[in-house]
Tab-separated table of C-alpha atoms and ligand atoms in Angstrom:
chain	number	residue	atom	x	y	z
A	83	UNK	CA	-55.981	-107.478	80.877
A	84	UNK	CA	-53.313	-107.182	83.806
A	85	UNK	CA	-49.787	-107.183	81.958
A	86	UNK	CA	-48.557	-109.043	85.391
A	87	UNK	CA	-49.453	-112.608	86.742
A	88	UNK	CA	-49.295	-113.331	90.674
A	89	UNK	CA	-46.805	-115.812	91.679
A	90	UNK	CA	-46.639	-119.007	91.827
A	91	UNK	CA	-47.282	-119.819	95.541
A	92	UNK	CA	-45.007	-123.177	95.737
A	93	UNK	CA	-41.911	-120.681	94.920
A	94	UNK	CA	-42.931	-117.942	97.501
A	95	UNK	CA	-43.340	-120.885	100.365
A	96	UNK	CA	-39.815	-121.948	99.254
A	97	UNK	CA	-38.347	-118.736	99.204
A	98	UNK	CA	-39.614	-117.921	102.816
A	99	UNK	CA	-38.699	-121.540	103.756
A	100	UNK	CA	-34.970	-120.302	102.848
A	101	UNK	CA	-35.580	-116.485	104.039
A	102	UNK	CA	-36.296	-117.854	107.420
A	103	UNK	CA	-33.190	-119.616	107.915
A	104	UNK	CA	-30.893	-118.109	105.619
A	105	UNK	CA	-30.208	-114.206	106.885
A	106	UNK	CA	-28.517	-113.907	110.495
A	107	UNK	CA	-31.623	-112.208	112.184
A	108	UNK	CA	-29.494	-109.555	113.886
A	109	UNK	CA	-28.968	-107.891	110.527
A	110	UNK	CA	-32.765	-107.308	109.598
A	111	UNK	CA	-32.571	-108.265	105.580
A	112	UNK	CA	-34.561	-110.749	105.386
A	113	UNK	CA	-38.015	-109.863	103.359
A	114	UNK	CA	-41.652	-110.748	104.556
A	115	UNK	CA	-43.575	-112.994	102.675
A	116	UNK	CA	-45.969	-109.539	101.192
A	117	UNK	CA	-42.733	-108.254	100.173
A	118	UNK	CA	-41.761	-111.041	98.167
A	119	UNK	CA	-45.303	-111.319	96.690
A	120	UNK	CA	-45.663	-108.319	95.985
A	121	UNK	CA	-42.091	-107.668	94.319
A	122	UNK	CA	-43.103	-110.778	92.229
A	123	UNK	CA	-46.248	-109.411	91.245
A	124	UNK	CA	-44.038	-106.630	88.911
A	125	UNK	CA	-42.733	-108.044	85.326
A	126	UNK	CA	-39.418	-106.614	85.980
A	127	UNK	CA	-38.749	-108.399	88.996
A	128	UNK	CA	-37.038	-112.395	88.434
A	129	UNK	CA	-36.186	-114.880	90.725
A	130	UNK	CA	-34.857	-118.470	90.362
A	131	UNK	CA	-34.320	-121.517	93.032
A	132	UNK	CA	-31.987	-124.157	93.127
A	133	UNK	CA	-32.473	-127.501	94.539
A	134	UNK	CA	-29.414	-129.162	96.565
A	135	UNK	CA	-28.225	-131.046	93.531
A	136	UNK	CA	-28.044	-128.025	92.044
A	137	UNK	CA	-30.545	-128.055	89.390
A	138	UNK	CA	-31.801	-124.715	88.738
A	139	UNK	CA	-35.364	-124.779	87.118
A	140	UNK	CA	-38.002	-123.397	89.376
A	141	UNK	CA	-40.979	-125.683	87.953
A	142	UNK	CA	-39.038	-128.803	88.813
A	143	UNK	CA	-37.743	-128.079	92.054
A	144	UNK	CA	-39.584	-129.639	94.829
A	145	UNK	CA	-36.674	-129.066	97.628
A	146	UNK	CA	-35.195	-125.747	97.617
A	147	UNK	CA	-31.638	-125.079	98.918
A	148	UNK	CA	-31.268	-121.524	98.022
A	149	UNK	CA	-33.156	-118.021	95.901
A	150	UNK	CA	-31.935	-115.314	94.390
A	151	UNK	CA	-34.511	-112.500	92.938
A	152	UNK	CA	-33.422	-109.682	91.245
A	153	UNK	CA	-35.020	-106.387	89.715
A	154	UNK	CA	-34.324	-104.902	86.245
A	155	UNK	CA	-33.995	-101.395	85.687
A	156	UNK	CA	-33.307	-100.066	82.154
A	157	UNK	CA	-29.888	-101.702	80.721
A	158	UNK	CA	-29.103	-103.082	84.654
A	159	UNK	CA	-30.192	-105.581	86.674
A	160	UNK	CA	-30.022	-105.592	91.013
A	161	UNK	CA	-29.500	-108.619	92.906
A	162	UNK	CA	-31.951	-107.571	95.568
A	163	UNK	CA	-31.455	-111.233	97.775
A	164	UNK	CA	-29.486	-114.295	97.283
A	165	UNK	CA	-29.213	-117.067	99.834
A	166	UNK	CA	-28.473	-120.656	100.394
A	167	UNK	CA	-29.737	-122.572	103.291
A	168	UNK	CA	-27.047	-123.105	105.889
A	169	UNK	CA	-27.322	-126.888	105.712
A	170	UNK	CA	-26.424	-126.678	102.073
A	171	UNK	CA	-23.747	-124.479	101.893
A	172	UNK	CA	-19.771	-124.712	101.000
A	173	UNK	CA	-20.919	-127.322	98.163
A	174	UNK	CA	-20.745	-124.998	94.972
A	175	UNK	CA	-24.554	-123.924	95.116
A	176	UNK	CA	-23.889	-120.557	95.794
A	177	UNK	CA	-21.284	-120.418	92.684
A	178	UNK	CA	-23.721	-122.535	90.449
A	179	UNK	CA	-26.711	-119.657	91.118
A	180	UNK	CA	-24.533	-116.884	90.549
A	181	UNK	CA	-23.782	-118.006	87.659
A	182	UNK	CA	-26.894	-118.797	86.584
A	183	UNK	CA	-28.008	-115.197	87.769
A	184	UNK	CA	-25.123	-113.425	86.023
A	185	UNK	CA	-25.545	-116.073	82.358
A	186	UNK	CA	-29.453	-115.348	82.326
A	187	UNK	CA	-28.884	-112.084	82.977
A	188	UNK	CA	-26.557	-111.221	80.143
A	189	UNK	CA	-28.642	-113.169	77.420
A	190	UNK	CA	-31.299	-110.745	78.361
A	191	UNK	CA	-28.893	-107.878	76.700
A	192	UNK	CA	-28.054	-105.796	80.513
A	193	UNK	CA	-25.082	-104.312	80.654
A	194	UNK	CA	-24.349	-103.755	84.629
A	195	UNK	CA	-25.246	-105.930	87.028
A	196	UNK	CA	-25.355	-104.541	90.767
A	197	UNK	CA	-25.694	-105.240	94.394
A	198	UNK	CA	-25.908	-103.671	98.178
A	199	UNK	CA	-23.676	-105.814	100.521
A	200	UNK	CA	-23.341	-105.301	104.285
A	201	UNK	CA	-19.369	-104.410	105.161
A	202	UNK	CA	-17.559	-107.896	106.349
A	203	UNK	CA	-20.499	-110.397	104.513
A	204	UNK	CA	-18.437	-113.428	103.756
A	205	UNK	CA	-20.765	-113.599	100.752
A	206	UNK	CA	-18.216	-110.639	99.239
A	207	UNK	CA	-15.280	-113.084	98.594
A	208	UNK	CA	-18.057	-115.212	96.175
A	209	UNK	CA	-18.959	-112.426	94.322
A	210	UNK	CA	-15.040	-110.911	93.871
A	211	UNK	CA	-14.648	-114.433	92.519
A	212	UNK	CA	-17.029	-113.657	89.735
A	213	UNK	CA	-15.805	-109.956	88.752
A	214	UNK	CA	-18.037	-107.799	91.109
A	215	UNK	CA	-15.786	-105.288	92.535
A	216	UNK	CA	-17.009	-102.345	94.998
A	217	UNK	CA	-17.480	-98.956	93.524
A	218	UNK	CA	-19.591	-96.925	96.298
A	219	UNK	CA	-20.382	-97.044	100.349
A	220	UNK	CA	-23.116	-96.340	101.759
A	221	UNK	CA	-21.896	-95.346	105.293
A	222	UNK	CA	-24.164	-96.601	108.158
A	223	UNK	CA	-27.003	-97.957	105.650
A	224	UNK	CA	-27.962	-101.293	107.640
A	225	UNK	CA	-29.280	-101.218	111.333
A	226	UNK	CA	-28.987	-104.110	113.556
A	227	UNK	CA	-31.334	-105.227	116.014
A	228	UNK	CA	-28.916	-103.792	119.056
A	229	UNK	CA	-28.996	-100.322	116.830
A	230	UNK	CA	-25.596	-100.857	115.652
A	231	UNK	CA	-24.990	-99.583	112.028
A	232	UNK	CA	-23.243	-101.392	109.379
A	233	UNK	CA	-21.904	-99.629	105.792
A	234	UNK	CA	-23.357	-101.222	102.924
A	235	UNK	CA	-21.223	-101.984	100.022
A	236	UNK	CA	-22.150	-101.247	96.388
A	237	UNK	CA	-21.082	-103.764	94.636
A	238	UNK	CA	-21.393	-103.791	90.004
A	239	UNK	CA	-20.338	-106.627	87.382
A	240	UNK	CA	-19.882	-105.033	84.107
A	241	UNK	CA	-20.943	-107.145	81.293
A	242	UNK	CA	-18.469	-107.458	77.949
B	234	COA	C1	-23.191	-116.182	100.541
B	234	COA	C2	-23.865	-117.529	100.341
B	234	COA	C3	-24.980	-117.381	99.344
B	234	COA	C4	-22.793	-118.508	99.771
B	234	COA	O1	-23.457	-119.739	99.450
B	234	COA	P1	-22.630	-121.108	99.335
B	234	COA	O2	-23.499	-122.101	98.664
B	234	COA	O3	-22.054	-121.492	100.646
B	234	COA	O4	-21.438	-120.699	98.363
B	234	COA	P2	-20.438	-121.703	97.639
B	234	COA	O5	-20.380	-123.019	98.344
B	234	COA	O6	-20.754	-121.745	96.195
B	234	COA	O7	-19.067	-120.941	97.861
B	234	COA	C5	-18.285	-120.517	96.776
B	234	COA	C6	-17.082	-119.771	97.319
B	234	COA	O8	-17.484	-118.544	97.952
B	234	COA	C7	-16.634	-118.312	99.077
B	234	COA	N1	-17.425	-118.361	100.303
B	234	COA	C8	-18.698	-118.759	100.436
B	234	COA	N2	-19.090	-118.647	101.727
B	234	COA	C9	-18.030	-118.168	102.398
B	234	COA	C10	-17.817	-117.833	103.759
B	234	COA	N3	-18.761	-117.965	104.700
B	234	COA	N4	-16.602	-117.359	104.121
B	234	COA	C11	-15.614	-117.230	103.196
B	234	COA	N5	-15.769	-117.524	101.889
B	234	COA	C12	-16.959	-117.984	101.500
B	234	COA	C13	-15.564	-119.392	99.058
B	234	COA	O9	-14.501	-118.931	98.258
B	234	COA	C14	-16.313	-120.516	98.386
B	234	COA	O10	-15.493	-121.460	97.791
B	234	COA	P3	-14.907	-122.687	98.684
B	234	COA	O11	-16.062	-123.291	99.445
B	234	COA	O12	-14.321	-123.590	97.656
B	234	COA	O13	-13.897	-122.068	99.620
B	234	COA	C15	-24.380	-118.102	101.679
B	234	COA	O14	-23.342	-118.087	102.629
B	234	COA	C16	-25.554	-117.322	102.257
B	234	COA	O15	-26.701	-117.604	101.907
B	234	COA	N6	-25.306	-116.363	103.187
B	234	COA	C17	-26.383	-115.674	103.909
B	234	COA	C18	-27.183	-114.746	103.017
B	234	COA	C19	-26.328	-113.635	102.462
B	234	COA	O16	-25.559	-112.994	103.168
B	234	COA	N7	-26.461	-113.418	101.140
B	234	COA	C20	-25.731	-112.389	100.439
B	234	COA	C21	-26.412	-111.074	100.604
B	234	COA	S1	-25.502	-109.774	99.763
């Protein structure tokens, strides 16, 4: 027997419905939708969606304002993408998945969480807010569609 389960497709059409909207296409971060199957496919990859009244509970969720997915490694876990549509943003839903992300992930016994942020992302005053600080650069790490290149920020949450 496979020890992995494809993906519910419901969530993946969400998460591209998001993807598409969510990611300013000049910076080139948004996944394809084989990427996000794919990722899904592996047990150590989680994801969870939250609707705009901010329930978070993929099986219920029939209108999806934002994603995150995230990839476990060892005692860690990486917050590989993490979006909220733009017509649903400034009300708390980014906060309320975060949270979520950060609460589920810390009842599963990690001990670091991480992320890659591009230098300047207004995303980085939302996660200071929740205890990630910087500790690494990754100088010239993201291209932009005009060939421009943007540091990447590593950004870790240390769980107590
Ligand atoms: C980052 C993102 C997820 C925030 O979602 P959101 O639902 O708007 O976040 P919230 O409403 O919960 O905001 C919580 C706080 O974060 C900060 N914040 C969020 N967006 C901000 C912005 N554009 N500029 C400055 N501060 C911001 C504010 O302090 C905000 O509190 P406030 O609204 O009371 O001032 C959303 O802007 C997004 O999807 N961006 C594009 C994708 C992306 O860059 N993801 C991160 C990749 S590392």
């Amino acid at each position: 027997m496979p020890d992995f389960a494809p993906p519910p497709l419901d969530d993946v059409d969400r998460i591209m419905a998001i993807m598409a909207c969510a990611f300013p296409p000049e910076f080139g971060e948004a996944w394809n939708r084989r990427q996000i199957i794919d990722s899904l496919l592996l047990d150590t990859v989680h994801y969870a969606l939250i609707a705009p009244d901010g329930t978070i509970a993929p099986d219920r969720i029939d209108c999806a304002a934002g994603f995150y997915l995230s990839r476990s490694v060892l005692d860690e876990e990486e917050l590989l993408l993490f979006a909220i549509a733009p017509e649903w943003r400034r009300r708390g839903l980014g906060h309320a998945l975060l949270i979520q992300f950060i609460t589920r992930t810390r009842q599963s016994g990690k001990k670091r969480l991480f992320l890659e942020m591009r230098h300047n992302n207004p995303a980085g005053v939302l996660y200071a807010a929740h205890g990630f600080r910087p500790i690494g650069l990754r100088p010239r790490y993201y291209r932009t569609l005009n060939g421009d290149r943007i540091d990447a920020i590593t950004q870790e949450l240390v769980i107590e």
